[in-house]
Coordinates of C-alpha atoms and ligand atoms in Angstrom, one line a residue:
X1 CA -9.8 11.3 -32.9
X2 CA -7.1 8.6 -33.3
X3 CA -3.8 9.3 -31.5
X4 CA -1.6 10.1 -34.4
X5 CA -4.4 12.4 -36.1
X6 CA -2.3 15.9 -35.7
X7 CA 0.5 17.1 -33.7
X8 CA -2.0 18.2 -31.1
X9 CA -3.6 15.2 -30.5
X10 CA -4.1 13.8 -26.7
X11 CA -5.5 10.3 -26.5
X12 CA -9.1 10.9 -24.4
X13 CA -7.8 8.9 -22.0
X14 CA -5.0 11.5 -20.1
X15 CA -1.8 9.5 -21.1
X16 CA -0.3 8.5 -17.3
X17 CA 0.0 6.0 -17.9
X18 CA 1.9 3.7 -19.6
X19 CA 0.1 1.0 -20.3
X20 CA 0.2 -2.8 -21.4
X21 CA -2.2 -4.4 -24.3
X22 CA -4.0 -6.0 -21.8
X23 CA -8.0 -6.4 -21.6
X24 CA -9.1 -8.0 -18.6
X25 CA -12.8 -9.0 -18.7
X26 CA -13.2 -11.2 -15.9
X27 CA -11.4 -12.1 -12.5
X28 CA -12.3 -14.6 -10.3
X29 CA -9.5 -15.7 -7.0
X30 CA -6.1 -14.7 -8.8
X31 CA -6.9 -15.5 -12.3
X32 CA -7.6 -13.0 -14.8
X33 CA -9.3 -13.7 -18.0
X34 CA -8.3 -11.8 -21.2
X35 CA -10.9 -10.8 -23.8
X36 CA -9.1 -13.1 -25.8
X37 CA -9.7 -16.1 -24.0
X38 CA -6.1 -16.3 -21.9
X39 CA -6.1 -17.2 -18.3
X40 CA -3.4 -15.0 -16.7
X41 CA -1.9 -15.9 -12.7
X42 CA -2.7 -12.3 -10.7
X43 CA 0.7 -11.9 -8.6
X44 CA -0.1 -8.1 -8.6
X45 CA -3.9 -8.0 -7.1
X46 CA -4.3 -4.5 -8.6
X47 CA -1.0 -3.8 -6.5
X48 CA -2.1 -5.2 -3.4
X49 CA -5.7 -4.0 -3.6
X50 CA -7.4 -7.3 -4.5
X51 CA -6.4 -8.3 -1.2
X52 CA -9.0 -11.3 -1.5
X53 CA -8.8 -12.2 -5.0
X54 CA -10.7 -11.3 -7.8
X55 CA -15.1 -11.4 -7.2
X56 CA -14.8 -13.1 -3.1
X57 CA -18.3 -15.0 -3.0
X58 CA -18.7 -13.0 0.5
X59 CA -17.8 -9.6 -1.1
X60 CA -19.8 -9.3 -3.8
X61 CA -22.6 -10.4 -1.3
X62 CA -21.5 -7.8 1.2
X63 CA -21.2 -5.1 -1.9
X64 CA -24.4 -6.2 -3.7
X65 CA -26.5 -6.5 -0.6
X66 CA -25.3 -3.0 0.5
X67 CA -26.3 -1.4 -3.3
X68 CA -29.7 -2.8 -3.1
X69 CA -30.3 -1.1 0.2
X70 CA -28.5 3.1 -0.1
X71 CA -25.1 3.4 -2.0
X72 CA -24.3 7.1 -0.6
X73 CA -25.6 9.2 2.0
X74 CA -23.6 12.2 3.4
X75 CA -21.4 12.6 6.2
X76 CA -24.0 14.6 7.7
X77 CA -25.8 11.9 8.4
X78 CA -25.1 8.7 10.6
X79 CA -23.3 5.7 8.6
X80 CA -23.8 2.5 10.3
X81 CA -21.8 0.3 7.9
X82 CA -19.1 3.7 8.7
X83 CA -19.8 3.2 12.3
X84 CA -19.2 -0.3 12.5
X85 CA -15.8 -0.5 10.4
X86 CA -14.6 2.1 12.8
X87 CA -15.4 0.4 15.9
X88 CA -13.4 -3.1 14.1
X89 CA -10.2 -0.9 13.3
X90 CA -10.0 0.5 16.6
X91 CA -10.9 -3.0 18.5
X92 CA -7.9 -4.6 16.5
X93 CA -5.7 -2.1 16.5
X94 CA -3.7 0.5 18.8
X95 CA -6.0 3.2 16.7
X96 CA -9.0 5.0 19.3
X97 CA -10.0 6.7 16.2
X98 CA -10.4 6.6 12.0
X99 CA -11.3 9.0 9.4
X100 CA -12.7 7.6 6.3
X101 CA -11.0 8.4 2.9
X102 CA -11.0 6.5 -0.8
X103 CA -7.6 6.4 -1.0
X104 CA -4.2 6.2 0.1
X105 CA -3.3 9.7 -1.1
X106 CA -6.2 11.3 0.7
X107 CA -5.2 9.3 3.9
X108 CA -2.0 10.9 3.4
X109 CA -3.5 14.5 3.1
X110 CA -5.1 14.0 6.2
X111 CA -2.3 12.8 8.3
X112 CA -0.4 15.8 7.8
X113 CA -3.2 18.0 8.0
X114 CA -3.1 15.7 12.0
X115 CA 0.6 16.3 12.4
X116 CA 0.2 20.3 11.7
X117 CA -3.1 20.3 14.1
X118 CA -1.9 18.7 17.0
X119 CA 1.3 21.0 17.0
X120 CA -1.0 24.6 16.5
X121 CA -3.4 23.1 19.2
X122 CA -0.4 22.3 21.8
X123 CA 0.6 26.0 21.0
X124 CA 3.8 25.0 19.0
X125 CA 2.5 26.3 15.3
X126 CA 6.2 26.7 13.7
X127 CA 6.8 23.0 14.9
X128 CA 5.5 21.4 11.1
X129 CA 8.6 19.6 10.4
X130 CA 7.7 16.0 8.8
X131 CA 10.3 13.7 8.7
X132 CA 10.2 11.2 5.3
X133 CA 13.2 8.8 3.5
X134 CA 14.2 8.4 0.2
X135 CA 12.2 6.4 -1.9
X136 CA 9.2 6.4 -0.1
X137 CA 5.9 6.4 -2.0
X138 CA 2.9 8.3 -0.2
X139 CA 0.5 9.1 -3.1
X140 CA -0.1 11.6 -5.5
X141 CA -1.4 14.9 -4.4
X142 CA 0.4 18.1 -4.1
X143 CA 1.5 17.2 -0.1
X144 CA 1.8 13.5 -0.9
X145 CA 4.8 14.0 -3.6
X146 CA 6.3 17.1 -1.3
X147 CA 6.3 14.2 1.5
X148 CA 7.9 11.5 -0.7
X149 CA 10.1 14.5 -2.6
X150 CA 12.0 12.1 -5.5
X151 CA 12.3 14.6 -8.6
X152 CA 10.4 11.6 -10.7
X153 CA 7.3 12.9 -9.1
X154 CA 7.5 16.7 -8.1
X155 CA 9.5 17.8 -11.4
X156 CA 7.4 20.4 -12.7
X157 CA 4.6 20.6 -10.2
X158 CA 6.6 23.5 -7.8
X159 CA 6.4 25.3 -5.3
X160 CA 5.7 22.3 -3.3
X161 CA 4.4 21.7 -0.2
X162 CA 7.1 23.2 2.5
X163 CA 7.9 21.4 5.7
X164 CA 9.3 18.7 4.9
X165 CA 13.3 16.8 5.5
X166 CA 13.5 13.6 3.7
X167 CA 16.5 11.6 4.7
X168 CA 18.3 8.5 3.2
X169 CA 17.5 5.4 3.9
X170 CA 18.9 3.7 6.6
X171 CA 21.4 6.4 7.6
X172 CA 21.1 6.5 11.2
X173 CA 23.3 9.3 11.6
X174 CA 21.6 11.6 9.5
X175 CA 18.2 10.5 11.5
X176 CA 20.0 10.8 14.7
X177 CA 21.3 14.7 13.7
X178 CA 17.8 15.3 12.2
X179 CA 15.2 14.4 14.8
X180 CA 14.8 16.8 17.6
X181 CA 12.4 19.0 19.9
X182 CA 11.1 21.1 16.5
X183 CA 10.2 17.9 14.6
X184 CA 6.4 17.8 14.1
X185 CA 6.7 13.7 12.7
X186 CA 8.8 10.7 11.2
X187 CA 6.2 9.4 8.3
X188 CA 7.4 5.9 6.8
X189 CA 6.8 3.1 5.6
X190 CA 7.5 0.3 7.2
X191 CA 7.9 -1.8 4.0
X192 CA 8.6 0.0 1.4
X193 CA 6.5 -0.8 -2.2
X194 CA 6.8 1.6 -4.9
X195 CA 10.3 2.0 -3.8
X196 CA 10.9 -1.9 -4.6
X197 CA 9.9 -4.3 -1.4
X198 CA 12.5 -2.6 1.4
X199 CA 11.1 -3.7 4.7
X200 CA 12.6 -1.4 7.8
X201 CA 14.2 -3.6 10.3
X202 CA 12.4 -4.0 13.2
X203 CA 15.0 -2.6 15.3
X204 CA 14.5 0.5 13.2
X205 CA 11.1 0.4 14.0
X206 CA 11.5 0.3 17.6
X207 CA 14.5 2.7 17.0
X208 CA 11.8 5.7 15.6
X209 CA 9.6 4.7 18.3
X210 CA 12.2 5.5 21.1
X211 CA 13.2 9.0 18.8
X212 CA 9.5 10.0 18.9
X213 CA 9.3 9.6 22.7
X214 CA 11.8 11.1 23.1
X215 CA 11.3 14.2 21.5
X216 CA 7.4 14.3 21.6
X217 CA 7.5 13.8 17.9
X218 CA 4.6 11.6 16.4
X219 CA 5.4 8.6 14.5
X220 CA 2.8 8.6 11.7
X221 CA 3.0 4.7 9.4
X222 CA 2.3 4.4 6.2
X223 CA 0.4 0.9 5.9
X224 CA -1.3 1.9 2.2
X225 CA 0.3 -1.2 0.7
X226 CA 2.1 -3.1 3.5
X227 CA -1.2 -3.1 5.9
X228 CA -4.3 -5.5 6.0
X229 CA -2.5 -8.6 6.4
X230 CA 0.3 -8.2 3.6
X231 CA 3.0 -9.2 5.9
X232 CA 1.5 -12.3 7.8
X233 CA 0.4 -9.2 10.6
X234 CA -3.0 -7.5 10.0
X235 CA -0.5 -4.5 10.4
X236 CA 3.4 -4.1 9.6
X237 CA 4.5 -2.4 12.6
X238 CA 2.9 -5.3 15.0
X239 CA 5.6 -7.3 14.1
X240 CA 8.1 -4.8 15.9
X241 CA 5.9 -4.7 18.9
X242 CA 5.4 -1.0 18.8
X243 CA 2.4 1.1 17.7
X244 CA 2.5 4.5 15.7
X245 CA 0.2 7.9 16.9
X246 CA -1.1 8.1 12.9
X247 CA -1.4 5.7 10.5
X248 CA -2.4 5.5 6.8
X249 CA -4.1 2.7 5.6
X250 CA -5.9 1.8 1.8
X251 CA -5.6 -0.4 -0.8
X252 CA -5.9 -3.8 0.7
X253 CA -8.8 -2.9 3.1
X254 CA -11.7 -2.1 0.3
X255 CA -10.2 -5.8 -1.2
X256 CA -10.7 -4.2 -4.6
X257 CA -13.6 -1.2 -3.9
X258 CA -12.0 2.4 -2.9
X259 CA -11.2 3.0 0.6
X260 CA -8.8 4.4 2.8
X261 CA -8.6 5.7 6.7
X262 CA -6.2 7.5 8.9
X263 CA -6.0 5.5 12.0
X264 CA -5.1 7.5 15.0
X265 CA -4.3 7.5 19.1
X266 CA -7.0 10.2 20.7
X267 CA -4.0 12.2 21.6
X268 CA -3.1 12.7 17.8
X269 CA -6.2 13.4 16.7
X270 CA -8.0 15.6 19.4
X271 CA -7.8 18.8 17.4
X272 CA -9.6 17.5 14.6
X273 CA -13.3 18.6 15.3
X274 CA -16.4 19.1 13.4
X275 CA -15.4 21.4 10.1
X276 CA -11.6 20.8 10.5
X277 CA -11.8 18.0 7.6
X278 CA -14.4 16.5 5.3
X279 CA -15.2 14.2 2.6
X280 CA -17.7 13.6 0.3
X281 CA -17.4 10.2 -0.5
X282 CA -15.1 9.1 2.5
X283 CA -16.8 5.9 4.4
X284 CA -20.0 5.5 2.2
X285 CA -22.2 2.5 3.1
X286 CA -21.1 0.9 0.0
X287 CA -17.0 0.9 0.6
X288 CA -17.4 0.4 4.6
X289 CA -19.7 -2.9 4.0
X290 CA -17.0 -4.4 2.0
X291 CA -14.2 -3.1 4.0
X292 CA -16.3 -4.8 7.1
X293 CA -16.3 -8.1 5.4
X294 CA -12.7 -7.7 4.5
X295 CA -11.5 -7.1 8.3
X296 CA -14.0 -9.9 9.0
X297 CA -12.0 -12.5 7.0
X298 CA -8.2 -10.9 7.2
X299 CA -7.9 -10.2 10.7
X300 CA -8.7 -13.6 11.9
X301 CA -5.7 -15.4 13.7
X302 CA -6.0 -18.7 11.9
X303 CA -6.3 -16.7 8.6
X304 CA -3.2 -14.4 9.3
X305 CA -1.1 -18.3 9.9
X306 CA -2.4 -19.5 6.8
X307 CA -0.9 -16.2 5.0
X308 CA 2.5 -16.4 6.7
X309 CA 2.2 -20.3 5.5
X310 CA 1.9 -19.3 1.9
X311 CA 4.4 -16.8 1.9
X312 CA 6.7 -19.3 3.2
X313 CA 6.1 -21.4 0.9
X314 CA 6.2 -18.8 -2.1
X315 CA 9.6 -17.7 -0.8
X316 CA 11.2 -20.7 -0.3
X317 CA 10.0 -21.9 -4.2
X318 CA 11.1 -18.3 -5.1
X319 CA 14.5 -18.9 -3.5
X320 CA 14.7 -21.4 -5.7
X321 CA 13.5 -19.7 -9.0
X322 CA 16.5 -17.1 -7.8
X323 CA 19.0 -19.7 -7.8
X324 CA 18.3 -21.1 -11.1
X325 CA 18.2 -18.4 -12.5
X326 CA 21.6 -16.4 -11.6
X327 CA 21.5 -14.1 -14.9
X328 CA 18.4 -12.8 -14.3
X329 CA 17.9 -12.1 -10.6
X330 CA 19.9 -11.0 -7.9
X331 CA 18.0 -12.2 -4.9
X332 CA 14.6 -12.5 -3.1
X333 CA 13.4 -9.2 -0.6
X334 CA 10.4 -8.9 1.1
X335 CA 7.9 -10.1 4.2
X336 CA 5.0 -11.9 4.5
X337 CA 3.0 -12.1 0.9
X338 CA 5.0 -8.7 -0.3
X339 CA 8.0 -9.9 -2.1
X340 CA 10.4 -8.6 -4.5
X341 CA 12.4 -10.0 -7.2
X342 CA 15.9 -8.2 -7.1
X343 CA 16.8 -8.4 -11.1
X344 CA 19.5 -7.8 -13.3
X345 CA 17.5 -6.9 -15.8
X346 CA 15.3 -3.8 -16.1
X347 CA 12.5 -5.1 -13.9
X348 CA 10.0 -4.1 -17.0
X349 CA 11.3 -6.8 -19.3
X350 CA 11.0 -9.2 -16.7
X351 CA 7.0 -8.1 -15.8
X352 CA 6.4 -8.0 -19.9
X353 CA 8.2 -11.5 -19.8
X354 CA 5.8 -12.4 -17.6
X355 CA 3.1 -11.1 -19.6
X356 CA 4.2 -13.6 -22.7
X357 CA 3.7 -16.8 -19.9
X358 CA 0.2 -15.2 -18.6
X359 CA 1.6 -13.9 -15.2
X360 CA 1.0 -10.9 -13.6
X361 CA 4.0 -9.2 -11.7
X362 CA 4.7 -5.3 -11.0
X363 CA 7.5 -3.7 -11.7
X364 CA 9.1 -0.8 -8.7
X365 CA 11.8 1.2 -7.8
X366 CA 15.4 -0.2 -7.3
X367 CA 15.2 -2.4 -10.0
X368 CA 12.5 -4.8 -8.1
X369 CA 9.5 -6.9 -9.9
X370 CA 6.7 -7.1 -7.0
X371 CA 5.0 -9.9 -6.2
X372 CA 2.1 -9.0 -4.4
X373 CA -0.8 -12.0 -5.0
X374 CA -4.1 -12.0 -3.1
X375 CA -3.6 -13.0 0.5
X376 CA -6.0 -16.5 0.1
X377 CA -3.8 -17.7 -3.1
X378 CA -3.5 -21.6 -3.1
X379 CA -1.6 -23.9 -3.0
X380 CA -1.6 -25.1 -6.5
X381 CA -1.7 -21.6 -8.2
X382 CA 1.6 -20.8 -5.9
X383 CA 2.9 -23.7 -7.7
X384 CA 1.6 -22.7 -11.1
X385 CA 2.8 -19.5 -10.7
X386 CA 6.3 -19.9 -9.7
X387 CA 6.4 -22.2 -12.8
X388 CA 5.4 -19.4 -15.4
X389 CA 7.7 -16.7 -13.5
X390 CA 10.2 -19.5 -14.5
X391 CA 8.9 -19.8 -17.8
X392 CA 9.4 -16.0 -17.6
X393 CA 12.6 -16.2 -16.4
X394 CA 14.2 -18.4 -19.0
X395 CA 12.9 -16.3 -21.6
X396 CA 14.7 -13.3 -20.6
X397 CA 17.8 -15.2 -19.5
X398 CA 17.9 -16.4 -23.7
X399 CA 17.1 -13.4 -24.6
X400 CA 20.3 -11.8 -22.3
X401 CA 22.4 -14.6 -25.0
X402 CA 20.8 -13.8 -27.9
Ligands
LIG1 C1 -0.6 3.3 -3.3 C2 0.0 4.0 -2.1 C3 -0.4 5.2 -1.7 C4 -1.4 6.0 -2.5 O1 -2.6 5.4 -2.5 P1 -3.7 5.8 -3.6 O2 -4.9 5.0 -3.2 O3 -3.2 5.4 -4.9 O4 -4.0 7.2 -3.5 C5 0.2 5.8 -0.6 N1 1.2 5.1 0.1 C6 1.6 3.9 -0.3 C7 2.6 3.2 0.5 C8 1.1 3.3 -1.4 O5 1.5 2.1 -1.8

């Protein structure tokens, strides 16, 4: 039935979204190809899930060698490809162990599902209080938008999910008069994406750090978008020299196939023993051989420089873009190769803007358009790109006179 058949009509696909008349057919690095023939820049990488680019040579090999062999077998059985992912994460990381999801927002259920453990286990059951900020982005689940709490995403979906504070952003006092001996955990971000590219000072990092040592609280991350190299780091919080007790990680880390994982210290996770969680799907050969390769090629020192290069070099040409175009944008924001465009315009003219001169860009909170491209862009798509976000730009900024 076609949308505007009756009154009743629901298009078959559930309307979510909102969505542009874009068709791609084929990617390949950061280009996209439209069914109509145009070749579109990818600044978005399926919001910072393609962390590689569009079809890697050595992920499709690691994907297609891995389907011709078993695609799933159940977590009742030994994974290998599961096995070895884990033993990678917790080598490079402060992690001892990880829990396999598909996604961010499962991650997310299992972190608090951590928290609530570790607090019944040490005897302390009433102590469930989790600790979030304004316009934080966690998922969508019932206890992912109780965590996050904006009205956008739990209007309608009550009673939600108790035990949790959320707190402005970057009001110390109110996190000072908050945290105490009955807090459970502080869950952030440490970059902010959804709520438009707001990276936490690493002072404030380090400042969390000190509040949950002090008061035995855990200090679970959020790396679902910021993680997996984004910031020049393989992880956010590295650049603040401190490490969390639970840590949600996903998009970047499948470099375009579904997977998450909850990182964790042994202390955090201890209660969680055979039965306590599950999944079906979580670390199938097929997502773990990818996400293998993709720690293989991301956590490499020389490949982390070369990212913090690029995103040098994107910002500075960015700075620029900012400056010559004062009607349009405010400023640059961001770390590493997750940057925002502070606009002046509604951030979704500027993305459909982009659209017309065949580059991708996301809109987000806070009036912000995302720039999030694959982590291995070159050289000379940086430069074509920054060229058609100008293109972009001076579009809008005539359309602002006409
Ligand atoms: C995308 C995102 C999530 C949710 O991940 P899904 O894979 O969409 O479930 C959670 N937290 C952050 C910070 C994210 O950006």
């Amino acid at each position: 039935m076609t949308p505007s058949a009756t009154a009743s009509a629901i298009p078959s696909v559930l309307p979510t979204y909102s969505r542009a008349p874009l068709n791609f057919v084929k990617g390949a690095g950061s280009w996209l190809t439209e069914a109509d023939g145009r070749r579109f820049l990818d600044l978005g990488a399926g919001i910072a899930v393609n962390a590689l680019g569009h079809a890697h040579p050595a992920l499709v090999d690691a994907l297609t060698e891995q389907a011709g062999k078993v695609w799933h077998l159940s977590n009742l059985y030994e994974i290998p490809q599961q096995q070895a992912l884990a033993d990678r994460l917790v080598e490079a990381t402060f992690a001892d162990t990880v829990f396999f999801t598909n996604s961010g927002t499962e991650a997310c259920e299992l972190a608090v599902k951590m928290v609530r453990k570790h607090w019944y286990d040490k005897g302390q059951p009433e102590r469930v209080e989790i600790i979030t900020f304004d316009g934080s982005f966690h998922g969508r689940s019932s206890a992912a938008i109780a965590a996050a709490g904006s009205e956008k995403m739990t209007k309608g979906f009550g009673p939600l999910l108790g035990g949790f504070t959320h707190l402005p952003w970057g009001d110390h006092e109110a996190l000072r008069a908050a945290v105490s001996d009955k807090t459970a955990a502080i869950l952030i971000e440490p970059v902010q994406g959804e709520g438009g590219i707001r990276p936490l000072p690493d002072q404030c990092l380090k400042g969390l750090r000190d509040m949950c040592d002090e008061t035995g609280a855990l200090l679970v991350l959020d790396e679902v978008q910021c993680g997996v190299g984004r910031t020049g780091k393989l992880f956010a919080h590295e650049w603040a020299g401190i490490e969390p007790d639970i840590m949600m990680v996903a998009k970047g880390i499948g470099g375009g196939f579904p997977l998450g994982a909850v990182l964790a210290k042994a202390e955090a996770a201890r209660g969680m023993g055979a039965g306590t969680h599950g999944s079906t799907y979580g670390g199938n050969p097929l997502g773990c051989a990818v996400g293998l390769k993709v720690m293989e090629i991301v956590a490499e020192p020389a490949f982390l420089a070369d990212v913090n290069a690029r995103a040098g070099g994107l910002r500075q040409k960015l700075e620029g873009l900012v400056a010559a175009h004062p009607d349009v944008f405010e400023g640059v924001r961001g770390t590493g190769l997750m940057l925002g465009l502070k606009c002046k315009v509604a951030p979704a003219e500027f993305v459909s803007a982009g659209y017309a001169a065949e580059v991708i860009t996301v809109p987000a909170a806070d009036n912000v358009v995302r720039l999030l491209p694959a982590l291995n862009i070159g050289e000379d798509d940086i430069s074509e790109a920054v060229t058609r976000l100008d293109r972009a730009a001076t579009a809008v900024s005539e359309g602002l006179k006409a």
